[in-house]
mmCIF file of C-alpha atoms and ligand atoms in Angstrom:
data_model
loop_
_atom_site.group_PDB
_atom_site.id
_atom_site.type_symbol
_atom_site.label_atom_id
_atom_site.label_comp_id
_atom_site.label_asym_id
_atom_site.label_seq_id
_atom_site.Cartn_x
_atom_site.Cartn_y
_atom_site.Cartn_z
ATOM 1 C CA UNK A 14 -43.867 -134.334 15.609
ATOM 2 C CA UNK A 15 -42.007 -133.337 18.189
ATOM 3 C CA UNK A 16 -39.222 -130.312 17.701
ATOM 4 C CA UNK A 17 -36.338 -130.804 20.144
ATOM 5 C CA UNK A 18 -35.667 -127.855 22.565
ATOM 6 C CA UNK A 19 -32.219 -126.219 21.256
ATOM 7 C CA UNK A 20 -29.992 -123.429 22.579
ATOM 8 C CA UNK A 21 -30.265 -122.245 19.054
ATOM 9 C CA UNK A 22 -31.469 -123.232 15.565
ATOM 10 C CA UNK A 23 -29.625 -122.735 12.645
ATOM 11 C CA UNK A 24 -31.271 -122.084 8.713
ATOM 12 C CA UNK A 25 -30.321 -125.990 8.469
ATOM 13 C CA UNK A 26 -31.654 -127.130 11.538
ATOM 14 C CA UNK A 27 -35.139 -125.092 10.502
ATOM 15 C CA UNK A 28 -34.848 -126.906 6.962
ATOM 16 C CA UNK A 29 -35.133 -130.129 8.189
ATOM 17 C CA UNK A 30 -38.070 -129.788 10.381
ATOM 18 C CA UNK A 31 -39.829 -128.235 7.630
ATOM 19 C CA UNK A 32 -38.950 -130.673 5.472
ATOM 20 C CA UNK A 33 -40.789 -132.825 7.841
ATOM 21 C CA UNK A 34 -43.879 -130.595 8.904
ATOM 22 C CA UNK A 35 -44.232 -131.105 4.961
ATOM 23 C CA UNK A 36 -44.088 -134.416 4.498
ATOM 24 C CA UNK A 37 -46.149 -134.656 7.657
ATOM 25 C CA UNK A 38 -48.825 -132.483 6.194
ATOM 26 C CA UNK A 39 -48.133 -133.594 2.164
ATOM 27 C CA UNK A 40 -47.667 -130.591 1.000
ATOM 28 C CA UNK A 41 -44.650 -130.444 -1.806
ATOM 29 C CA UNK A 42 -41.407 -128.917 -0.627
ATOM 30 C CA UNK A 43 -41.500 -125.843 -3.233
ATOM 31 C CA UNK A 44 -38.787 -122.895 -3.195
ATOM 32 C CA UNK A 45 -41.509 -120.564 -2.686
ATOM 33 C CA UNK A 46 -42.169 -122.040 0.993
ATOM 34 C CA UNK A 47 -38.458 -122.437 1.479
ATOM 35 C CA UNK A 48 -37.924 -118.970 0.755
ATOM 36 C CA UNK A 49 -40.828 -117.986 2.800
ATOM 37 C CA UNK A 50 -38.715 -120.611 5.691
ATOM 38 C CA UNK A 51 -35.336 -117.881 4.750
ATOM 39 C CA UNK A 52 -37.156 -115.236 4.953
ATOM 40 C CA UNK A 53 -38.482 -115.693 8.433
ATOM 41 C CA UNK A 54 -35.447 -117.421 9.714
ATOM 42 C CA UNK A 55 -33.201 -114.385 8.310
ATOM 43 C CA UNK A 56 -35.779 -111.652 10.625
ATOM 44 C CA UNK A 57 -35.043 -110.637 13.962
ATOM 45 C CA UNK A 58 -37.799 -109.157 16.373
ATOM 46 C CA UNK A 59 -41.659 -109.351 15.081
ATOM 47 C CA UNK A 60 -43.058 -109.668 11.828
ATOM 48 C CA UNK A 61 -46.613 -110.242 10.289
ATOM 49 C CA UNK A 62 -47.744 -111.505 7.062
ATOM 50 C CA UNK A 63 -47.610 -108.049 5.194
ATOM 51 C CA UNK A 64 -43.990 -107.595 6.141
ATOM 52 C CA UNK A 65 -42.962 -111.067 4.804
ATOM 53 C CA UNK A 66 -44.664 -110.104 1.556
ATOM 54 C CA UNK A 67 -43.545 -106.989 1.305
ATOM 55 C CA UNK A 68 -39.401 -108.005 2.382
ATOM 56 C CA UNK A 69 -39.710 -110.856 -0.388
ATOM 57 C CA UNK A 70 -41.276 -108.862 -3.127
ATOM 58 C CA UNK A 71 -38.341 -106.900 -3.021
ATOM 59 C CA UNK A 72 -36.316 -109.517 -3.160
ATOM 60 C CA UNK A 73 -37.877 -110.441 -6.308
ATOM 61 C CA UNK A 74 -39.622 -113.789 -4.758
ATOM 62 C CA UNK A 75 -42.637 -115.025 -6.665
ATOM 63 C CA UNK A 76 -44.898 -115.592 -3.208
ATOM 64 C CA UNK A 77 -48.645 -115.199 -2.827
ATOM 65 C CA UNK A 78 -49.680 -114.077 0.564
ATOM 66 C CA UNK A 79 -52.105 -117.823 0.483
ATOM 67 C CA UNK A 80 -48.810 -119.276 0.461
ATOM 68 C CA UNK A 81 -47.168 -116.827 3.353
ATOM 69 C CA UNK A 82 -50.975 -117.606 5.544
ATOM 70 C CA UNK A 83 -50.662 -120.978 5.246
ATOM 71 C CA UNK A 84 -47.041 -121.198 6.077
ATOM 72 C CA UNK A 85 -46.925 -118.993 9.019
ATOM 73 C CA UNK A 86 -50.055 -121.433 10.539
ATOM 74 C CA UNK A 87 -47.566 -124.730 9.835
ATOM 75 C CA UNK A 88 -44.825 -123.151 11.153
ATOM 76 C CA UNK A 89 -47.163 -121.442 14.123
ATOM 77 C CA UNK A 90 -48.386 -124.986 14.556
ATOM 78 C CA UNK A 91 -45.179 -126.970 15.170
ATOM 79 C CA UNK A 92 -44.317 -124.377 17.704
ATOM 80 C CA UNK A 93 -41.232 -122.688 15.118
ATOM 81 C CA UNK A 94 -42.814 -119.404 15.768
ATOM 82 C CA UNK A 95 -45.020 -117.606 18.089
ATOM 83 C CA UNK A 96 -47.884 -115.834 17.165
ATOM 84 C CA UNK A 97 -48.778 -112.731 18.853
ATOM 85 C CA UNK A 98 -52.642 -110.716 19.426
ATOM 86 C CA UNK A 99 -51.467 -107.344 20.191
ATOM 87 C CA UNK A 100 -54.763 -106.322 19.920
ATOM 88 C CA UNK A 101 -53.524 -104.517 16.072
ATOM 89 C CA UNK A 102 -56.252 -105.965 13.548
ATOM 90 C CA UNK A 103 -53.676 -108.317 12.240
ATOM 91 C CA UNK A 104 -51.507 -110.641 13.842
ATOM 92 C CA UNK A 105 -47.697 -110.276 14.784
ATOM 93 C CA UNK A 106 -45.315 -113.302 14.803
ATOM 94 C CA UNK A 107 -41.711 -114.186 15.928
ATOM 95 C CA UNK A 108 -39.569 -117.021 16.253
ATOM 96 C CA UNK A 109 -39.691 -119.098 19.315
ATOM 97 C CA UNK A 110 -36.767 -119.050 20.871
ATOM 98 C CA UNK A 111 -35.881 -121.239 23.613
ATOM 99 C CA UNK A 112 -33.565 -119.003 25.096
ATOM 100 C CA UNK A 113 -34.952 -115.632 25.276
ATOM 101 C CA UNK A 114 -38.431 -116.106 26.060
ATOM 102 C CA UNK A 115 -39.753 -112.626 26.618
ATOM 103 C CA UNK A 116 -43.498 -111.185 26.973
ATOM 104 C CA UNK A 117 -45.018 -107.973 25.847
ATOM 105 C CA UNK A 118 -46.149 -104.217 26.698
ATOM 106 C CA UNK A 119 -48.292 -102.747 24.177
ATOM 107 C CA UNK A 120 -49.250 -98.750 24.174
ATOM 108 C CA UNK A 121 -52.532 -98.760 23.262
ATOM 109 C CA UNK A 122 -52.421 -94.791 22.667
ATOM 110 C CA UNK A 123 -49.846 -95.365 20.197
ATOM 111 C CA UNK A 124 -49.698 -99.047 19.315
ATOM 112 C CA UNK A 125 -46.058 -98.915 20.238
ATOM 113 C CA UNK A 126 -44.456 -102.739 21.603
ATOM 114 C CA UNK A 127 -41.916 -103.250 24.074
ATOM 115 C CA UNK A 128 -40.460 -106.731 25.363
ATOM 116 C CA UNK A 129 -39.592 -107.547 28.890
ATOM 117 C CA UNK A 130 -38.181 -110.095 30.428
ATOM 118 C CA UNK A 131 -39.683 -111.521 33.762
ATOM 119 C CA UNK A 132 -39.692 -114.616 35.358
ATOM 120 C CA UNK A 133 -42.977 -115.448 35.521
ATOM 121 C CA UNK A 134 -44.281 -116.921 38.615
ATOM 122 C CA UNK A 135 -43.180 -120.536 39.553
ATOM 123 C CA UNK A 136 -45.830 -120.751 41.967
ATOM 124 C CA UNK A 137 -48.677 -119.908 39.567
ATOM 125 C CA UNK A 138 -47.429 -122.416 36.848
ATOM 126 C CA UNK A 139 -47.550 -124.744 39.158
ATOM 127 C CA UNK A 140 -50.830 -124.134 40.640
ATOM 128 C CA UNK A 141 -52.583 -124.513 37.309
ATOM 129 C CA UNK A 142 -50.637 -127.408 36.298
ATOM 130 C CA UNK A 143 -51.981 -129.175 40.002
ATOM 131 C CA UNK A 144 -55.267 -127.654 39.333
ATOM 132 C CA UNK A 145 -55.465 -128.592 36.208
ATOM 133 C CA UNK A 146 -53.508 -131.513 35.579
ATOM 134 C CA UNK A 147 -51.716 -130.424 32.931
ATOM 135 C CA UNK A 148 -47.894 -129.828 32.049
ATOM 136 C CA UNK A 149 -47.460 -125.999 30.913
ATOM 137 C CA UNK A 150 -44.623 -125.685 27.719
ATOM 138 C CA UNK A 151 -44.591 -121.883 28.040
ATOM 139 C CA UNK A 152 -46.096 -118.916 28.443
ATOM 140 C CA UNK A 153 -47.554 -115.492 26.639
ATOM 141 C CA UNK A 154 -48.344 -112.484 28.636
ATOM 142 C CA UNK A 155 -49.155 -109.104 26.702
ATOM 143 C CA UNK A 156 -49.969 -106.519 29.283
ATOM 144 C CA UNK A 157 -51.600 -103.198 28.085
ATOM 145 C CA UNK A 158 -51.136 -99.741 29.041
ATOM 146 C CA UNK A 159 -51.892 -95.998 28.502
ATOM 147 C CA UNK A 160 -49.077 -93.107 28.666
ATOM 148 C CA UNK A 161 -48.690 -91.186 32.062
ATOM 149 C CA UNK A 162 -47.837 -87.660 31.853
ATOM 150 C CA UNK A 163 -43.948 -88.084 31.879
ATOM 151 C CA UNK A 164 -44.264 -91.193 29.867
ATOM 152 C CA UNK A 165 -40.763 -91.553 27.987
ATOM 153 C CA UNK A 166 -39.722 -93.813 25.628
ATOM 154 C CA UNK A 167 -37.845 -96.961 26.861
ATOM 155 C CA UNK A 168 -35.738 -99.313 25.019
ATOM 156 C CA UNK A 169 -37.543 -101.992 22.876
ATOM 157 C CA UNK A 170 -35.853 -104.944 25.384
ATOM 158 C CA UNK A 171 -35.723 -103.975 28.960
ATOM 159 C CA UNK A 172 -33.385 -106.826 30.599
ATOM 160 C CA UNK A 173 -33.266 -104.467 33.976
ATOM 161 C CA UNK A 174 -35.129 -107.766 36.302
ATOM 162 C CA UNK A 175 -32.606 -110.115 35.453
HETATM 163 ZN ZN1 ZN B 23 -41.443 -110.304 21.170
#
C-alpha cells in the first residue's frame, strides 16, 4: 500500500490508512490500537515506546506495551512514522511529515537531541540514485558530537539555513 504524500494528515486521514495497514495485515481493528493511533497522532516532537505507555496509562488506556511494539513497527512500516537510532539503548520515533523533514544532532556527553534543517545535497542523492539505480524517498542523517568549552545550549529546531 501506498500512502499518498500530503501537506498534512489529519486524525481521520491517519484512521483510514490504518484501517487499511489492518486489513492489509489481518489484524482486528481494536480500540486499544486506535488509541495507541490517537495517542501518537495527538504527540508532537519524538517519542519511544515507554512514553506511549506511560502518556496512555495515565489516561486510563488498557494497552500492553506487545500491543504499542507491534504497532509502532506497522505504523514504522507503512512509512506513518520515522524511527530514529540515536544511539540511546532504545529507539525514538516521530511522525513523518512531509513537510518538515528535519535530521538530527545528538550530544553524546549528555544524550541531549537537537533538529536541523538542511538541504541535503542534490548532487549526492543523485549520485547514488545513478550509481545505484535506485529512486531515494528520503533521507535520515543523525550526526554526533561532543561539547566544546563554550558549548551553549541552542534551541531544539534551528531553522537559521533556510
Ligand atoms: Zn526529529
Amino acid at each position: 500500500m501506498a500512502i499518498d504524500s500530503k501537506d498534512k494528515y489529519t486524525f481521520d486521514d491517519y484512521r483510514k490508512f490504518f484501517h487499511q495497514i489492518l486489513d492489509e495485515n489481518k489484524l482486528k481493528k481494536t480500540s486499544e490500537r486506535f488509541n495507541i493511533l490517537r495517542e501518537i497522532y495527538e504527540t508532537d516532537g519524538h517519542f519511544n515506546a515507554d512514553t506511549l505507555f506511560k502518556n496512555l496509562r495515565r489516561k486510563k488506556y488498557t494497552v500492553s506495551k506487545t500491543t504499542i511494539y507491534n504497532t509502532l513497527e506497522l505504523l514504522e512500516s507503512f512509512q506513518l512514522i520515522v524511527k530514529h537510532h540515536f544511539g540511546y539503548n532504545f529507539a525514538q520515533y516521530e511522525k513523518y511529515d512531509n513537510k518538515q523533514p528535519h535530521d538530527h544532532i545528538v550530544i553524546e556527553d549528555t544524550g541531549e537531541l537537537f533538529e536541523f534543517k538542511l538541504k541535503f545535497p542534490q548532487n549526492i542523492i543523485k549520485a547514488m540514485e545513478e550509481k545505484y539505480n535506485i529512486s531515494i524517498t528520503h533521507h535520515s542523517l543523525t550526526l554526533y558530537a561532543k561539547k566544546n568549552n563554550s558549548y551553549h545550549h541552542s534551541p531544539s529546531i534551528d531553522t537559521s539555513d533556510e
